[in-house]
N, CA, C and O atoms as a GROMACS GRO file, in nm:
protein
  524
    1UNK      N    1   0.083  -0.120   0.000
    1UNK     CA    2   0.000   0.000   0.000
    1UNK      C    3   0.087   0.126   0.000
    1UNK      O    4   0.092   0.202  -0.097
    2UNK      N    5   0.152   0.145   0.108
    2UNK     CA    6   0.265   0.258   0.086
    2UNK      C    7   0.358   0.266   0.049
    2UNK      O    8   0.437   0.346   0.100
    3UNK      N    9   0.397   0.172  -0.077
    3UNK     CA   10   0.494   0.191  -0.164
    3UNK      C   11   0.398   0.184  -0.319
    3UNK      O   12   0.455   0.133  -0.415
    4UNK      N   13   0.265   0.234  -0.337
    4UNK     CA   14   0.237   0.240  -0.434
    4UNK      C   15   0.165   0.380  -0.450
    4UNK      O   16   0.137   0.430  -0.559
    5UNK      N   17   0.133   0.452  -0.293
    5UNK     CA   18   0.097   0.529  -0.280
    5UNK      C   19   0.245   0.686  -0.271
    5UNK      O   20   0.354   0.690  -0.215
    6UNK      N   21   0.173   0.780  -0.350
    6UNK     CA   22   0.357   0.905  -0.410
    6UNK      C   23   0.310   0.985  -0.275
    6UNK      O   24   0.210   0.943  -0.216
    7UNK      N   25   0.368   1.083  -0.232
    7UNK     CA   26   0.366   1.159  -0.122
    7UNK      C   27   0.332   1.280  -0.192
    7UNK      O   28   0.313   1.385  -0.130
    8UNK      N   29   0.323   1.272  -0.338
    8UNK     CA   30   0.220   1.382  -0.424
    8UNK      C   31   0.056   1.395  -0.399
    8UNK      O   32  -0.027   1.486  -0.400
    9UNK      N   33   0.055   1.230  -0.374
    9UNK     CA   34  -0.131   1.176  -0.346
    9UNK      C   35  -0.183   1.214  -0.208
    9UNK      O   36  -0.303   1.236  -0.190
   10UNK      N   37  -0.098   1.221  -0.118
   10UNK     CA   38  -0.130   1.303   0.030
   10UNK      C   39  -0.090   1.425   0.074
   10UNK      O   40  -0.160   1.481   0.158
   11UNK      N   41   0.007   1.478   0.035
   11UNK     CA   42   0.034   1.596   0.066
   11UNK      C   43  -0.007   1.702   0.032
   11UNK      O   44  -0.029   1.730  -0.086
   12UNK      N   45  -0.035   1.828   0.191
   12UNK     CA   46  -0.119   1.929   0.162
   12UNK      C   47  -0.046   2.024   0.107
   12UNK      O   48   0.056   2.067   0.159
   13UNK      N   49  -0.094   2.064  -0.006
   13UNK     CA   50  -0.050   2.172  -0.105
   13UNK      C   51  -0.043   2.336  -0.053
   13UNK      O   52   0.032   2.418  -0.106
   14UNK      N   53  -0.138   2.370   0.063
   14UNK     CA   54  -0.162   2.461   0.139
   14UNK      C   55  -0.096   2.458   0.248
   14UNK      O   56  -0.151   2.432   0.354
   15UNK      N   57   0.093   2.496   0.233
   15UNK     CA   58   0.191   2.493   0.311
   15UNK      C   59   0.200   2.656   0.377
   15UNK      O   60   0.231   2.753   0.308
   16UNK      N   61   0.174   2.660   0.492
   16UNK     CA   62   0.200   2.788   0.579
   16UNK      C   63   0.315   2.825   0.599
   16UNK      O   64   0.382   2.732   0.645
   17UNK      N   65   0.382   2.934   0.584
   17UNK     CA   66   0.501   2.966   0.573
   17UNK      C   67   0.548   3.112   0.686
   17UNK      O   68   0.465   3.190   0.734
   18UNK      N   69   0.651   3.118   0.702
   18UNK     CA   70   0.708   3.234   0.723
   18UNK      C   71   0.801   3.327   0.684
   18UNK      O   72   0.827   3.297   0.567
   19UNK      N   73   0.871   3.432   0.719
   19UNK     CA   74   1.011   3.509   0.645
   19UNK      C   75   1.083   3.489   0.789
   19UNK      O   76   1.024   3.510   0.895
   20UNK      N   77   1.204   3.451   0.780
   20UNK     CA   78   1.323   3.448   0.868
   20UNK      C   79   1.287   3.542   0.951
   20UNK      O   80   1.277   3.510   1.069
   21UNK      N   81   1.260   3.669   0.914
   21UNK     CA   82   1.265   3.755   1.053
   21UNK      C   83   1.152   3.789   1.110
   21UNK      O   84   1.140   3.882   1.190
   22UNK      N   85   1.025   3.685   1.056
   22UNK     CA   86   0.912   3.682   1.175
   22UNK      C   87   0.952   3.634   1.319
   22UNK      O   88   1.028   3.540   1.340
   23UNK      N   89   0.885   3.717   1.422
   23UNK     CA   90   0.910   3.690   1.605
   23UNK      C   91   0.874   3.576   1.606
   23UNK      O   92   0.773   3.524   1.558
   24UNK      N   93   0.971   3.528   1.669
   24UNK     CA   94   0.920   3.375   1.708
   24UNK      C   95   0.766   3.375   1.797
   24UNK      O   96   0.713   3.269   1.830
   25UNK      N   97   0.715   3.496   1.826
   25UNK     CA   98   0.613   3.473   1.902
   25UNK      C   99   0.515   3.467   1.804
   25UNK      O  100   0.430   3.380   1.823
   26UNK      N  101   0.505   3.528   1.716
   26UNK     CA  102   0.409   3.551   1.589
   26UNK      C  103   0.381   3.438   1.532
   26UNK      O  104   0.273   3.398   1.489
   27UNK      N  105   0.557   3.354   1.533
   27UNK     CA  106   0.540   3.203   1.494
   27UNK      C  107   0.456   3.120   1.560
   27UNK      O  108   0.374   3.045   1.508
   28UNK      N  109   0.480   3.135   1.680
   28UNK     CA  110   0.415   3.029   1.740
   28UNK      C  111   0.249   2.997   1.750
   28UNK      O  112   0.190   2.890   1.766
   29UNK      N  113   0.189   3.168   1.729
   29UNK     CA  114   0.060   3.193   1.695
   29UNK      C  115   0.039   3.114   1.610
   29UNK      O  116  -0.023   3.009   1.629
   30UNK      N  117   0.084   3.147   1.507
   30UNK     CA  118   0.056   3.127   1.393
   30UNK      C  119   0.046   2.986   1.378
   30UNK      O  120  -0.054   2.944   1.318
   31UNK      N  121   0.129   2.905   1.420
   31UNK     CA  122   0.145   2.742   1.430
   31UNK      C  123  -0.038   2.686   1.549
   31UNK      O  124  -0.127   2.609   1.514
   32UNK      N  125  -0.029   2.742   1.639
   32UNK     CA  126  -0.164   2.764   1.696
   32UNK      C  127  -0.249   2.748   1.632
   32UNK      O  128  -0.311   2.644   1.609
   33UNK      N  129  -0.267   2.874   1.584
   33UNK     CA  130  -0.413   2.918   1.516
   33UNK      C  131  -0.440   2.796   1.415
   33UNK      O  132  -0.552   2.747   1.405
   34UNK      N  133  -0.320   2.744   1.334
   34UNK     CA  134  -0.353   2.663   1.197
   34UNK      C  135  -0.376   2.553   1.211
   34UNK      O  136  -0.408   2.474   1.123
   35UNK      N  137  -0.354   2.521   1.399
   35UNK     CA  138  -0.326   2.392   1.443
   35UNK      C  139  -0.195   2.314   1.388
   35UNK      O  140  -0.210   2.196   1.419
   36UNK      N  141  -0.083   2.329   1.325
   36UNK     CA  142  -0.004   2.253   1.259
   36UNK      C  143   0.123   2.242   1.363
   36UNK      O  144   0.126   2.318   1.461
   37UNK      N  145   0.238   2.137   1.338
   37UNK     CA  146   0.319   2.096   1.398
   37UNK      C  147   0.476   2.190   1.313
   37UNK      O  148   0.588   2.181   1.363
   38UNK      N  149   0.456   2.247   1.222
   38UNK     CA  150   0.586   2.286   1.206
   38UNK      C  151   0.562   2.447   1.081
   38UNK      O  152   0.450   2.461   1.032
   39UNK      N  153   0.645   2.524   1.053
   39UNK     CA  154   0.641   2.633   0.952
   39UNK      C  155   0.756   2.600   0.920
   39UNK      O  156   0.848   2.584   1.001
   40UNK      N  157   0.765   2.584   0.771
   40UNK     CA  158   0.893   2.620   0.726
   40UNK      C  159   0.905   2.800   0.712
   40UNK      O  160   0.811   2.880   0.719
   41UNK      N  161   1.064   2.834   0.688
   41UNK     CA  162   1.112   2.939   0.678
   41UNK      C  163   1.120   2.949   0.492
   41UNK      O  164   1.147   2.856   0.416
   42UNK      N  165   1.093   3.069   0.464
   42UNK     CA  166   1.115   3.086   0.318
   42UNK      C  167   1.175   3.237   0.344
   42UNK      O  168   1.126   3.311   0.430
   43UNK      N  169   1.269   3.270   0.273
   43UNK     CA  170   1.338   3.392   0.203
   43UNK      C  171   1.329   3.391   0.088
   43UNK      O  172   1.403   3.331   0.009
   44UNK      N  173   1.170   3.504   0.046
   44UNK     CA  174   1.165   3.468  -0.083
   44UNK      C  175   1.081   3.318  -0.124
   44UNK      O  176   0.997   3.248  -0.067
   45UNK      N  177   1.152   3.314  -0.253
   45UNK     CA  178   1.105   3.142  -0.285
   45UNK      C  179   1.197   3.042  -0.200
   45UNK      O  180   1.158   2.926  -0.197
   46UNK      N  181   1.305   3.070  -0.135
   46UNK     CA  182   1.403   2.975  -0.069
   46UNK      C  183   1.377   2.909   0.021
   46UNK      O  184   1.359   2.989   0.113
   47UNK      N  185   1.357   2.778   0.069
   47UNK     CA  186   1.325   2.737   0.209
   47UNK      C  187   1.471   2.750   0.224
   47UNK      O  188   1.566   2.699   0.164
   48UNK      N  189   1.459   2.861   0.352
   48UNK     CA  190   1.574   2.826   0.445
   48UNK      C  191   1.632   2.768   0.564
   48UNK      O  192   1.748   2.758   0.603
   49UNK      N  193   1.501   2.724   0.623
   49UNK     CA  194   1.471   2.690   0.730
   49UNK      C  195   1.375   2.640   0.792
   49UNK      O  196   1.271   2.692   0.751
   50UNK      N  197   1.347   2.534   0.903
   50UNK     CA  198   1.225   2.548   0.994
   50UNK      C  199   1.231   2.550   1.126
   50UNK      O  200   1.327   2.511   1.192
   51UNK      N  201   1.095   2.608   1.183
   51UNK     CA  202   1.095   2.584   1.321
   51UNK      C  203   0.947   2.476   1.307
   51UNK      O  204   0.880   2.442   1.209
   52UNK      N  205   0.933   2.435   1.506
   52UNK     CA  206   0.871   2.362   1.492
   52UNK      C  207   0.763   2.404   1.619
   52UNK      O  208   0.791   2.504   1.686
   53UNK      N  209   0.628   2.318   1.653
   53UNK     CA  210   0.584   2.395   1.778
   53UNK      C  211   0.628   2.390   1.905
   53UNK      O  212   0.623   2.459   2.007
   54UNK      N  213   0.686   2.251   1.856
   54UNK     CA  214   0.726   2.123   1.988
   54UNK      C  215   0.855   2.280   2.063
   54UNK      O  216   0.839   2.341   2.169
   55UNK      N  217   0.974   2.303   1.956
   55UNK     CA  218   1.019   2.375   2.008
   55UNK      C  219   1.021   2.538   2.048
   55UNK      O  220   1.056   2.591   2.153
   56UNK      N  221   0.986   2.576   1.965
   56UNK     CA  222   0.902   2.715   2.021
   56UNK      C  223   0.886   2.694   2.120
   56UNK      O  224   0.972   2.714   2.206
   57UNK      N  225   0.737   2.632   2.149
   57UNK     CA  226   0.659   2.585   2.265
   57UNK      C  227   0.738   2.602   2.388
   57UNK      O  228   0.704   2.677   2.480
   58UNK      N  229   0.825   2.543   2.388
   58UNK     CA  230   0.938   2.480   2.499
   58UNK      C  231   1.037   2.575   2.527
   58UNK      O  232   1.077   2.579   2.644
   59UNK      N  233   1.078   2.639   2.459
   59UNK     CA  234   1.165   2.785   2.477
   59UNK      C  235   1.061   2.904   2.552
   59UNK      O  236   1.074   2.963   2.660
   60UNK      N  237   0.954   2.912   2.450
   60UNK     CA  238   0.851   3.013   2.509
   60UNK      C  239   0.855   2.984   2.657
   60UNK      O  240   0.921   3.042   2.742
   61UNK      N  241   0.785   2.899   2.669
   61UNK     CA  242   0.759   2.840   2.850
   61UNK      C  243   0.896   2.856   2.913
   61UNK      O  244   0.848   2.914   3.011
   62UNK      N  245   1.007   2.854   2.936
   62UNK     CA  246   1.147   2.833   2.952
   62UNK      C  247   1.158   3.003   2.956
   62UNK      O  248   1.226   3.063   3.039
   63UNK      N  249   1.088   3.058   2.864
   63UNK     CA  250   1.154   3.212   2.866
   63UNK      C  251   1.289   3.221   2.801
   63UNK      O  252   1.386   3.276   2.854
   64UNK      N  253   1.291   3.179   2.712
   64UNK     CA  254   1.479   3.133   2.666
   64UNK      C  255   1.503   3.223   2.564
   64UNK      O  256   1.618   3.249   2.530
   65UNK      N  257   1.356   3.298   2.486
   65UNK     CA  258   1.377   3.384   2.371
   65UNK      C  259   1.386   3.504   2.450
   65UNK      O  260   1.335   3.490   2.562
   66UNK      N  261   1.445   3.643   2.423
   66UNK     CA  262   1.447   3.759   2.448
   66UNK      C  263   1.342   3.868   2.332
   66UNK      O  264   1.330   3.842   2.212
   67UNK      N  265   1.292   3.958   2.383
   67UNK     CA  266   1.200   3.979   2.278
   67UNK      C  267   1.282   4.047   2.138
   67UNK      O  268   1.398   4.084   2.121
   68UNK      N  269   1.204   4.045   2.081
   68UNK     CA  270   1.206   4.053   1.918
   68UNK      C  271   1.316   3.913   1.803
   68UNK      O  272   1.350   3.910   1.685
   69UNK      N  273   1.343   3.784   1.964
   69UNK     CA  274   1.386   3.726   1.860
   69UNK      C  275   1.301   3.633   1.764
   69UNK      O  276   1.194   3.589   1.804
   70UNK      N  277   1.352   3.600   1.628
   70UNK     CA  278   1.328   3.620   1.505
   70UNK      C  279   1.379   3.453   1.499
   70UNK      O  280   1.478   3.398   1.546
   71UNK      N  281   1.227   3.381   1.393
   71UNK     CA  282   1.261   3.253   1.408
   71UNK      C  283   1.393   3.234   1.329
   71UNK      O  284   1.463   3.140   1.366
   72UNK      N  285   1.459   3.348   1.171
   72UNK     CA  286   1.634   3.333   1.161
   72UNK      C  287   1.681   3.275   1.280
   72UNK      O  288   1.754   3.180   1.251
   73UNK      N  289   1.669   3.293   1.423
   73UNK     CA  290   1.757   3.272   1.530
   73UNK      C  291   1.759   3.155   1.561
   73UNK      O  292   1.859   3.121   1.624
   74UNK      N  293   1.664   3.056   1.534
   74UNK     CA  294   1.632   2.938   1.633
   74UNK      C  295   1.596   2.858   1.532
   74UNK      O  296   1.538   2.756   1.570
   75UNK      N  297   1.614   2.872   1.392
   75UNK     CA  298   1.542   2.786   1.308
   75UNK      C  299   1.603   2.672   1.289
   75UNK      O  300   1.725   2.686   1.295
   76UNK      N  301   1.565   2.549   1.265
   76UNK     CA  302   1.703   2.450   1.177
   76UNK      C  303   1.674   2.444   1.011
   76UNK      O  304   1.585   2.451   0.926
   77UNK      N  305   1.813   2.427   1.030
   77UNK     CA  306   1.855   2.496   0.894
   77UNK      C  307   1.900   2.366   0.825
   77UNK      O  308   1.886   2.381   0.704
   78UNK      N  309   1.940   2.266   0.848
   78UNK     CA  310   1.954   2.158   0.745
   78UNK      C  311   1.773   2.086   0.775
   78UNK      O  312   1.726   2.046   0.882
   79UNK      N  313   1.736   2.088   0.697
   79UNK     CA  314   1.583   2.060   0.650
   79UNK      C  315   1.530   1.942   0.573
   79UNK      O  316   1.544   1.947   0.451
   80UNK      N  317   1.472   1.836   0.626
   80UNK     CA  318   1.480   1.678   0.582
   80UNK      C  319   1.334   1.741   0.462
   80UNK      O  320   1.244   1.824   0.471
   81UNK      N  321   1.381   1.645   0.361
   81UNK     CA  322   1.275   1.667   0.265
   81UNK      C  323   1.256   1.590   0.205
   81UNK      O  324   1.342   1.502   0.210
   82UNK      N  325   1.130   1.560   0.102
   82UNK     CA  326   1.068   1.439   0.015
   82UNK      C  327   1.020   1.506  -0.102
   82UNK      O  328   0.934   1.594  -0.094
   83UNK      N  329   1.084   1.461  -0.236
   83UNK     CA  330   1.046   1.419  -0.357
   83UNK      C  331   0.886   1.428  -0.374
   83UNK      O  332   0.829   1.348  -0.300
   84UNK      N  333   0.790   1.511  -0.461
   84UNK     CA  334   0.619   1.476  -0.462
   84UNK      C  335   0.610   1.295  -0.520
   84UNK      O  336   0.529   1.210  -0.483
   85UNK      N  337   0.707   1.282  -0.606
   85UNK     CA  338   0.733   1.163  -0.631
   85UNK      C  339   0.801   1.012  -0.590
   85UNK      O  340   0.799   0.898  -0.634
   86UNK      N  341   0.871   1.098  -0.459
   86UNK     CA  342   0.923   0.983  -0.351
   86UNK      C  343   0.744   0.925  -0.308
   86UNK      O  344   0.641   0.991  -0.301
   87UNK      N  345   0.770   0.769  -0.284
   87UNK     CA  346   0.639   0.703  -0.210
   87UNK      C  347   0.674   0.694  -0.047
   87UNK      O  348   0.771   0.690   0.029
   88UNK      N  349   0.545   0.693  -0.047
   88UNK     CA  350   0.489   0.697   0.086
   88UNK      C  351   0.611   0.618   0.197
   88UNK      O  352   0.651   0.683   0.294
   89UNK      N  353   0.664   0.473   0.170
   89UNK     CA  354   0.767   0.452   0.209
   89UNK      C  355   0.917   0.473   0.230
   89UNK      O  356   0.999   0.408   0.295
   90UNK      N  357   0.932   0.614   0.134
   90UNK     CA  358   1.053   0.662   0.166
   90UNK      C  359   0.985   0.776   0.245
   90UNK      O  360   1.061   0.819   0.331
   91UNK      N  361   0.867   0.838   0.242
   91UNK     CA  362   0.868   0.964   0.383
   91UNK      C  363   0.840   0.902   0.498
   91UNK      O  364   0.859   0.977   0.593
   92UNK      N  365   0.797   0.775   0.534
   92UNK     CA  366   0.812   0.742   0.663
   92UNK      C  367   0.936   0.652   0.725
   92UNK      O  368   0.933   0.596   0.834
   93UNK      N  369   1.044   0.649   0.633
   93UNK     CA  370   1.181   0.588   0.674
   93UNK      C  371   1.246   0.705   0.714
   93UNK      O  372   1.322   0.687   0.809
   94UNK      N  373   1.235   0.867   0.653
   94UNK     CA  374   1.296   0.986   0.631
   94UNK      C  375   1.206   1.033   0.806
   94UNK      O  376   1.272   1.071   0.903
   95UNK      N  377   1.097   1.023   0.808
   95UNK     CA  378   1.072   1.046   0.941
   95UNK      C  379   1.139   0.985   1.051
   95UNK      O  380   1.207   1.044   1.135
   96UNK      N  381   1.110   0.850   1.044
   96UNK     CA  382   1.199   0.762   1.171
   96UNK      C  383   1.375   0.798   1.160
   96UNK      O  384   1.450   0.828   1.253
   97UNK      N  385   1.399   0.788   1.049
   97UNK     CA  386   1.586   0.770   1.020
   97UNK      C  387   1.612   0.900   1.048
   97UNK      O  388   1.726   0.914   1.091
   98UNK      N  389   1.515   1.054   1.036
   98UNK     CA  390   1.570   1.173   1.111
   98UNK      C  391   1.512   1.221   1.210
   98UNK      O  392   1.528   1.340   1.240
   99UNK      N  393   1.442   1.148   1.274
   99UNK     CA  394   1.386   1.174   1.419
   99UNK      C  395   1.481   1.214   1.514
   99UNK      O  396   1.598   1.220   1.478
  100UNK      N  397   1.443   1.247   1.651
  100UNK     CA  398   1.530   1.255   1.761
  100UNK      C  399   1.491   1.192   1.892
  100UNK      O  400   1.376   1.194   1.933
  101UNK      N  401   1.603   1.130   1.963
  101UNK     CA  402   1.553   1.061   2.079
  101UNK      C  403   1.390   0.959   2.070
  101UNK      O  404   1.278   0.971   2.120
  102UNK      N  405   1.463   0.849   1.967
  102UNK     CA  406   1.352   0.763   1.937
  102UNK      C  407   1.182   0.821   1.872
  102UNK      O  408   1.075   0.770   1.835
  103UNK      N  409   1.238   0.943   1.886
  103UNK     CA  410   1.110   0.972   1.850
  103UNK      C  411   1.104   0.993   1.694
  103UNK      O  412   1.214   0.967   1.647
  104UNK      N  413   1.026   1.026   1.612
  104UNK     CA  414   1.021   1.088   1.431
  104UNK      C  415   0.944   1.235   1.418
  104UNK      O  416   0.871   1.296   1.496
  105UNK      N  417   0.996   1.267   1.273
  105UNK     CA  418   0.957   1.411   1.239
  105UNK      C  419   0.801   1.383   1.204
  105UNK      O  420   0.761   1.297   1.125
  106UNK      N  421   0.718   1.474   1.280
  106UNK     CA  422   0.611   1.464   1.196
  106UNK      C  423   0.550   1.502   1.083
  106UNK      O  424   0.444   1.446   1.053
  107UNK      N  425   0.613   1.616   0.987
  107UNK     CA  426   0.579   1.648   0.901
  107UNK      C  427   0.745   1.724   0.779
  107UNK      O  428   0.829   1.814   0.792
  108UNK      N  429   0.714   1.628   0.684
  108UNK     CA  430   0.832   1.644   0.628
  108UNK      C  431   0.787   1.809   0.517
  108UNK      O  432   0.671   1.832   0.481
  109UNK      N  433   0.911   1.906   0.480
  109UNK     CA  434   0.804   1.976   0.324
  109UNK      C  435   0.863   1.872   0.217
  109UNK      O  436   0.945   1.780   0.227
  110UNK      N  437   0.787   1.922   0.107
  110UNK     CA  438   0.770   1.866   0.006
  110UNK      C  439   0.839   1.948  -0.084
  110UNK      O  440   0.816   2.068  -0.073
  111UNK      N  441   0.956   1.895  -0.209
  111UNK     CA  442   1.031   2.018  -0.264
  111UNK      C  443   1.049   1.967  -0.397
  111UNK      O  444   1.103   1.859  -0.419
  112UNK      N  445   1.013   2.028  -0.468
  112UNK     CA  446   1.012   1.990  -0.634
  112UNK      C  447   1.120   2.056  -0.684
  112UNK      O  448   1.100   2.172  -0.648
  113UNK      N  449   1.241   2.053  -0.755
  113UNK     CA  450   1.349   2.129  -0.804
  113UNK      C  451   1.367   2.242  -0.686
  113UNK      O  452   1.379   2.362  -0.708
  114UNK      N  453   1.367   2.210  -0.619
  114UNK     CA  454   1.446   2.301  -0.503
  114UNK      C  455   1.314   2.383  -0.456
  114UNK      O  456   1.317   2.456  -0.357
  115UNK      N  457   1.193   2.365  -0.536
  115UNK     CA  458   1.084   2.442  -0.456
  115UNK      C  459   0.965   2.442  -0.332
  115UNK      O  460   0.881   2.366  -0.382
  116UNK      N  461   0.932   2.469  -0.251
  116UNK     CA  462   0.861   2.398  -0.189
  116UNK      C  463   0.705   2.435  -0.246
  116UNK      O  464   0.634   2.534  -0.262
  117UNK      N  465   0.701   2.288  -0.266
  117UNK     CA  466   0.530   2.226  -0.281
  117UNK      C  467   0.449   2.178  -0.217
  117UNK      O  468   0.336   2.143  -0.253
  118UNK      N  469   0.493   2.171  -0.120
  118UNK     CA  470   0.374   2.086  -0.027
  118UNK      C  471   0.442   2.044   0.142
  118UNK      O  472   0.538   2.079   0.210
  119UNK      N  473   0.357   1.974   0.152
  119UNK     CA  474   0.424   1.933   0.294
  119UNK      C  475   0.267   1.832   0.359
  119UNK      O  476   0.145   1.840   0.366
  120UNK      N  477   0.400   1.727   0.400
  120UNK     CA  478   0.362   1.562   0.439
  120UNK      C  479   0.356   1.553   0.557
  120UNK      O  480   0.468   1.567   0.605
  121UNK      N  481   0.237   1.528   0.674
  121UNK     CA  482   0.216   1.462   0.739
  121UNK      C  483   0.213   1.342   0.813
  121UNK      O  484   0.178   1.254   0.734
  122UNK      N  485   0.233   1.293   0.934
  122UNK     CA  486   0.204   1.138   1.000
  122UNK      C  487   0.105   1.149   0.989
  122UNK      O  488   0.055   1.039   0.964
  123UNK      N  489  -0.009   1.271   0.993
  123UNK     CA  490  -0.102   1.210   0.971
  123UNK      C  491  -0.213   1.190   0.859
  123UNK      O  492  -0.319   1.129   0.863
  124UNK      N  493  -0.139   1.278   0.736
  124UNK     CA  494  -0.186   1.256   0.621
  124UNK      C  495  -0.111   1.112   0.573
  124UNK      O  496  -0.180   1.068   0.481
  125UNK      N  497  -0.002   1.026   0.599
  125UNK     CA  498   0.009   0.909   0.580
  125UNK      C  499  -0.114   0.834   0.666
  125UNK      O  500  -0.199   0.779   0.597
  126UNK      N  501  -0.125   0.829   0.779
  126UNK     CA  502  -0.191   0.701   0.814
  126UNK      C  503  -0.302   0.740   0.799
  126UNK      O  504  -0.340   0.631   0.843
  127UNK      N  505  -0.438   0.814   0.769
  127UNK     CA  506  -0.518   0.881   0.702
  127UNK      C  507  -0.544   0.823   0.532
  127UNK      O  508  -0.656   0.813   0.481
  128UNK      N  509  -0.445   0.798   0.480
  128UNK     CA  510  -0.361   0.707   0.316
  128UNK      C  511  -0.384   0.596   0.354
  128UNK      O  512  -0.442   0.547   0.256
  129UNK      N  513  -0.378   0.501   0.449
  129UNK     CA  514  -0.391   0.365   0.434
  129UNK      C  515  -0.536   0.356   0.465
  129UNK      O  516  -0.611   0.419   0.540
  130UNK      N  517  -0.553   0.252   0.380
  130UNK     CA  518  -0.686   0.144   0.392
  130UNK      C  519  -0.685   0.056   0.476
  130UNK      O  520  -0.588  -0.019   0.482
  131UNK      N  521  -0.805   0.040   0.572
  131UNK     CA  522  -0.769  -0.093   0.623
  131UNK      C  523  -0.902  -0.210   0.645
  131UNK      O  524  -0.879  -0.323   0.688
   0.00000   0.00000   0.00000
């Protein structure tokens, strides 16, 4: 099933974004409001980056940001990504194989010639299977 199914056939095309020098507090709204687990960073057409809520979240509470910093500051910057044409079984090996502390990414973007198109879910995969 999920090696016949492309990560073109699930992934939401309506990727929320930010600019590097949005406040990380704005970010974190923003991740809120949409309900979602991560924003990538774009400069421009460029993904340069992402943050995520898990960490925001956790800094916010911590008090660890000073004001006006800017998710540029805190973003990660090497950025795991999937092919619209990679299947379903290479974005959930790319989740587990770049996870942290046993845990996996939940939502990979999606990048066509260097662009971002979309962006993949755990739970737009298991949502994909039939059972």
């Amino acid at each position: 099933m999920l090696t016949k199914l492309k990560v073109k056939d699930v992934m939401n095309k309506q990727v929320i974004t930010v600019p590097p020098t949005e406040d990380v507090i704005f970010a974190f709204e923003k991740l809120m409001k949409h309900k979602i687990s991560s924003l990538p960073i774009l400069d421009g057409d460029k993904l340069v980056g992402i943050v995520t809520a898990t960490d925001l979240g956790h800094n916010l509470i911590l008090d660890k940001y000073e004001l006006g910093t800017t998710v540029e500051e805190v973003m990660v910057e090497k950025v795991i990504y999937v092919s619209p044409e990679d299947d379903l079984v290479t974005a959930v090996r790319k989740m587990h194989e770049y996870g942290s502390d046993d845990g996996i990414i939940n939502q990979l973007v999606v990048l066509d010639n260097h662009e971002l198109v979309g962006i993949v879910s755990d739970g737009d995969i298991i949502r994909s299977i039939e059972v």
